């Protein structure tokens, strides 16, 4: 028998799913009601993920912290298990924070820009949370698809030629990458005979060498699929147009999507190719390192080359992806700890930027003050009645100044400048690179590390130069700045995200301790395997959260 | 193929016969689609397969499974019935569409629309 | 048997890949469909080939891999078919919308210069 | 009866279909009855033209005739295919004025004509009530008209109107 | 506690005040000013009160843990040197506040000014008191940021924007370099703590990473201090309000660089590398700065170049590596701060009073503002190194040091000459400054009539000038002890003997001073008029740092980046897909090539002729579909159907009846779907001309190669997988328990709804989402103009119908379906029964909720095709969205039902129910779950197809509205 | 003996049906006209259905029946759609 609290682990998947489904039963025009339900559900999810974070972090030390939940009561490796550890708990919390911010933001206008926004939004959360929680390779595919499908819908939310054109590319590329995913998963199943990640890791050690090449091919093809999602150069050209085209709250969520790819790469590369993996140890890590660095270069070039703020944000996202991938490629626990900190900080930042862009653009041209939504819905007989109601919420006083300050903070965060968390993140990364054994250690610094460190620093510089250019052009150059109509619900999420970064700065130590523990336990796959696979795989009594 | 060996000889032979009849008719129909030169001729060919081609194989299947499972197995008859009912729908619609397309292209080897014929006839009567 | 299926998968893949590299959206959607056939067959094939050994248990309700085909890849293919169907529909509608809004059925939404 | 079971024949057929598909047991009778009721009700909401079956007992006879005709035509067409070009063969359209009005009956006729190899239903004009069929081996145009009208249409008229 | 430490408050006060300032109401101008004054004064007082402990040689530390894991702590540390600087910063800061009270005009935002100014003050105080190098970098970058904001205070001016951007860019580059250098130091020392670092000089200097660390740190210091070759940002920063310049560009910001060099002097100096790099930069800055200062026509520009020159002097001193030189450097830093701050403020007064800073327009001002004139003259004299003023003392020490031998290097030999030259030029521009502004005939008109400023505006100048005088005359009594404290804290045991006397006798340095003074004055007499008229500096005039910088920035960060982006990236889909394919092929091929592929021998029976035949058909369909997809879409679609059919047959053949059924129903519905879409695509006959020629052929060839490679790769992998001896898989478990524990004989279905029901759960969600997306997208659908018209066929048929009015309108369409629609309608209940059959049988035989759902949807579609949208929707009220929502809820509800039994989500339960008359009936919760699947699939499929179909009637409706209008 | 005959005749039937599909696919590929393609695709469906039935006999399993039934009942839906598209240029009006 399981207590209600033990079902918490699956709640981040079920809650958004049930909310999304239930919202379908109500009339599309009941925007306010749906918004209310959605925001309540999102906040509940936030509380849930905080609770899960506490569960994952309840005991000190890196080991024995993995909790598993056997869906359907079928034991791993046969059934599907959900696995909660520090890493997944962190990602869940990040998701729900971003979700709460984006959701709030969308209440100003975007949620009425097309049908079923709330359902799509919740189902996106379901997909993301599922991808973070699942411990099964094929189930991961399914949740990837849920996430992608919702992202297709949300990207196209609001319609219009730009979105549709970008959506076409986005969908085509993701469809192809899904096919790669399938090929990889099935090849691995065909060779190893299991889908459970922990079981896979365990069986890999015993796999006969003849099968290894095929397994590697499968893993590599799978890797291509994840790297497309993560945005590694040269598989990332779809990202800037798509993310730029998306509506602001959607783009803010998308900032997380590429991190899902990164998350999976991190999870699998350490689980399957960790130090215990024998001949497979470090498979692909060089590729990740150099690919990541190439991505940083490309991202930084893009950051410099772009005029549009949307593309600027997207390219910054690529830089952060590249940084994370290269950090994973380094494979060092300390570096990964720093990378996780960086992941949190950079995701919050880019999301905030995506939200901010719309407000900034509103300040640039008077026309943008009109409801973008109305303009797009013009002439649509179906939606016409929905736009009669005025936008809800208070109008922000001093909007231009606030927008400017937010932009400044985001610029600092992206460039990795003190005092905000962007600096802490980059410093944590660099410090770990320079001192792999901790400060005062004896280990030297390798050639690629120098390059990587230089790229981390220089990409920040590129961001600074570009943001400076953009910021000056936007906030200083115009003779007559338009006072943008900014609602409190639009500004508040941005401010909250920035404040979160400030908190990360001041309270950097606890988070770093957390990421450190997470990175340490990632480097001990045996722990994960032991916790996920029951002692005797034939036993029936499973499905409990195990401490 | 142990199940086949458990079949009595008469059933096996009957099944074989019907299967071959059905398959041959179907094949002949298919060959017909190759041999006939106009669409309206080709349209007849597949009906070999959908009528007794299907019928024979359905019968053989019924015999086979009835004997094999030592109980009456008739559900295959539904297949025959529904094929008989649904194939004409396709063929009718397709033939009419082809007729329209030929008429629209002004081909001489298809008859004009009955309404046009009637008007022609009535105008001819006036002359 | 194995070789035939392997070649078949290869031909489907080749045709699909060729098509998705073409400039017209309709070519791409046909290519994606062909590719999903290929991938479905591939997933299916990873369980090994079996003739007349459907993973449907007999009256006694027991079975082993010796007398039944591996059901797991089949279940995976079923999921893949469903998702493939969904995404084909989506891609179709997006390509129609793109054609409608941009006036072009080129994958880039504009004719190449 | 009409409100509970608007199409009794349909419901019965569906029930038989269900039991054929599953088993002739009491359990499936109950289940099949429920399902066929649901299906019939769904059909009712479409409000199709309801055929008036006057003498449905003639149906088996019609079926027998048709099956035999089809068998004959099968052989005939098979021969044609096998002969290839060795024999001069004329195919062509035949226009047949029909008296049959009932759509269901027309549909049945269409099934018969089309299922018979060698004849194909091509066009039916509701205004002139002329049916255009295509005949693969058109030796005698009037013979075909006769065949359709006497052999099938008359029987169908008897059954339906 | 944090609050106990005065050190903490020295940093915290300005920041707190800064935040307070921005929060005060805009009207409260005086309050804000008072706030600034109190904050800086408090810092000053707090600092001053620390003197006793500092003077005792104590190092005050205040530590707060920040991120100890990374060696980053909030460590504040004050020794004599830091104290001296903190005093300077807060003192001059306070004076600048007083000055600004009169300077900032009512139109400008005082709040914003003090927000930035106080934050900058805090950052600068942070830089000087940081006890952790990373913390120092933090404050260092903060000074860059706030100086950027201060320089750009009047952002309406292009010059302010450009100057601010350049200043930030250069100093930020330096700051990042500094960070890297500090990281290396941390790597070498094992700590970022300043005390630890200062104690590890030998270790650092002997480490192999010393040179990179040195270069990076110097990059930071030299950019910050505007040293050659990074000097050019400073003159451009003169667009800042004058109080800002007085503060940042004399006493604080630019001082940070030399401060850092002095701070780390014990650790880094004394090596040839240090000597060369720092020495070259210092010497070049000294001479070049002074030279360029002569030619400036902008008063502040002159002061800016002078600053570069004087900081170069300090830098050069630091480069020498001797303790005495270091003392001189520190002394000169302080002296420069006093006279330069006063000069800047004087310049501000002049600008404020006359409305111009152009030396060519300014003249004879002494008459109008004698006090200011006097003060400026004294300050200039200090700058020129006139005896009895503080500048003279440090310059004297400088000369004394330059003549010493420090290294065996040409640079060392050149130093004294460069020192004299620089000093002479410095005299020249100082003389020019005074002469040009205050002497001579007053001009005909000033923009405003000048007069003396209010007392309190002049007061800071007066105070600083007095300081110059007092220090210059009685150095030992005034600055001496404090300087000694500062020096000692830097040099520790190495602190040399030195004397701050005004008169050392007739020494070589005195001679050099004299030469410089006389030479500089003579030079001014010789070329003064030329300077006054010159447009740009002689020789170096064409080398405009700003322009070069801008050009480099544009080239690298803009044009270069754009072209690189275009080369390294693409926005077109085709190359992206090519790359994807290439990556996947490589990912598959490389491991196989490296590790070697072994083909197994496992094989199911030999090749079957019929199966081969089947795939000849399938392959022919696929290849032809690929060939026809461009010009014959319908043919391609039909061929795709053929391929799909062969795929179904393969599934059937190879023991996967479930797949065969599902693939079949999907195939059918997909064909209808694509056909629905085909209507909105352009006619290919009016095709766009595709590119031809060699390039296009090559492209096609490349694609063909890629396609063949992908196909071959898949063939190889698939064959290898199929022929291996199968591994021990999890499948055995499913086969064993499917019936016993899952209650179903169809293992595939039990996997789908039970063992791995969670996958299905996600999968139906995907379908639901896609349907909603399709629906949403189609609600906004705009057909292309050429597709709005009815299809050609309908047009022709309509014309025909209209030609025969005796027939019903639209008779062709009506007659077309007149007979066949009957059958199509009668098939509706049959399809419902089939769906029910597939659904209920699913658990034990091929079928299941998905296949049943699609079948049901096909039934609906058939009705739509038979009778049209309007007809069907008049009769059937299908609410597909509700079906979707309901299906999802049923699925999630079934799964969550297990919670009540205390079991995990989706735990199934089944039992045989013994019903009267009917017998045993298996009842499984999995069936309920499958019902959810069924409902959703029906809803989703119908929604997608119907939404597409509705486009046609939308068009009709639209055209009807148009006709009415 | 009879079993052998049955096996051989079933194998032969397979071959014939596949050959029939091949003949049909020739028309699907070559046309010449769209109606030829549609017609032959529909015929291919029927051939496939018969293949399923004979295959069921060969394996002695009833698991293939559903596939055949599906083709028989809704296999014509796509052909109807194709035909209607040819006639009206639109599948659902
Ligand atoms: Na016929
Ligand atoms: Na002058």
JSON list of N, CA and C and ligand atoms in Angstrom, two decimals, chain B residues 47, chain D residues 113-119, ligand 1:
[
{"chain": "B", "resi": 47, "resn": "UNK", "atom": "N", "xyz": [-12.91, -6.58, -60.72]},
{"chain": "B", "resi": 47, "resn": "UNK", "atom": "CA", "xyz": [-14.11, -7.23, -60.18]},
{"chain": "B", "resi": 47, "resn": "UNK", "atom": "C", "xyz": [-13.96, -8.74, -60.16]},
{"chain": "D", "resi": 113, "resn": "UNK", "atom": "N", "xyz": [-24.62, -4.72, -60.69]},
{"chain": "D", "resi": 113, "resn": "UNK", "atom": "CA", "xyz": [-24.01, -4.43, -61.99]},
{"chain": "D", "resi": 113, "resn": "UNK", "atom": "C", "xyz": [-22.49, -4.35, -61.86]},
{"chain": "D", "resi": 114, "resn": "UNK", "atom": "N", "xyz": [-22.07, -3.69, -60.83]},
{"chain": "D", "resi": 114, "resn": "UNK", "atom": "CA", "xyz": [-20.63, -3.49, -60.71]},
{"chain": "D", "resi": 114, "resn": "UNK", "atom": "C", "xyz": [-19.92, -4.77, -60.31]},
{"chain": "D", "resi": 115, "resn": "UNK", "atom": "N", "xyz": [-20.56, -5.53, -59.45]},
{"chain": "D", "resi": 115, "resn": "UNK", "atom": "CA", "xyz": [-19.91, -6.75, -59.01]},
{"chain": "D", "resi": 115, "resn": "UNK", "atom": "C", "xyz": [-19.82, -7.77, -60.13]},
{"chain": "D", "resi": 116, "resn": "UNK", "atom": "N", "xyz": [-20.63, -7.58, -61.11]},
{"chain": "D", "resi": 116, "resn": "UNK", "atom": "CA", "xyz": [-20.58, -8.51, -62.23]},
{"chain": "D", "resi": 116, "resn": "UNK", "atom": "C", "xyz": [-19.43, -8.10, -63.13]},
{"chain": "D", "resi": 117, "resn": "UNK", "atom": "N", "xyz": [-18.44, -8.95, -63.26]},
{"chain": "D", "resi": 117, "resn": "UNK", "atom": "CA", "xyz": [-17.36, -8.58, -64.17]},
{"chain": "D", "resi": 117, "resn": "UNK", "atom": "C", "xyz": [-17.91, -8.41, -65.57]},
{"chain": "D", "resi": 118, "resn": "UNK", "atom": "N", "xyz": [-17.44, -7.40, -66.23]},
{"chain": "D", "resi": 118, "resn": "UNK", "atom": "CA", "xyz": [-17.91, -7.17, -67.59]},
{"chain": "D", "resi": 118, "resn": "UNK", "atom": "C", "xyz": [-18.92, -6.05, -67.70]},
{"chain": "D", "resi": 119, "resn": "UNK", "atom": "N", "xyz": [-19.53, -5.70, -66.58]},
{"chain": "D", "resi": 119, "resn": "UNK", "atom": "CA", "xyz": [-20.40, -4.53, -66.63]},
{"chain": "D", "resi": 119, "resn": "UNK", "atom": "C", "xyz": [-19.98, -3.57, -65.53]},
{"chain": "G", "resi": 1, "resn": "LIG", "atom": "NA1", "xyz": [-18.54, -5.12, -62.81]}
]
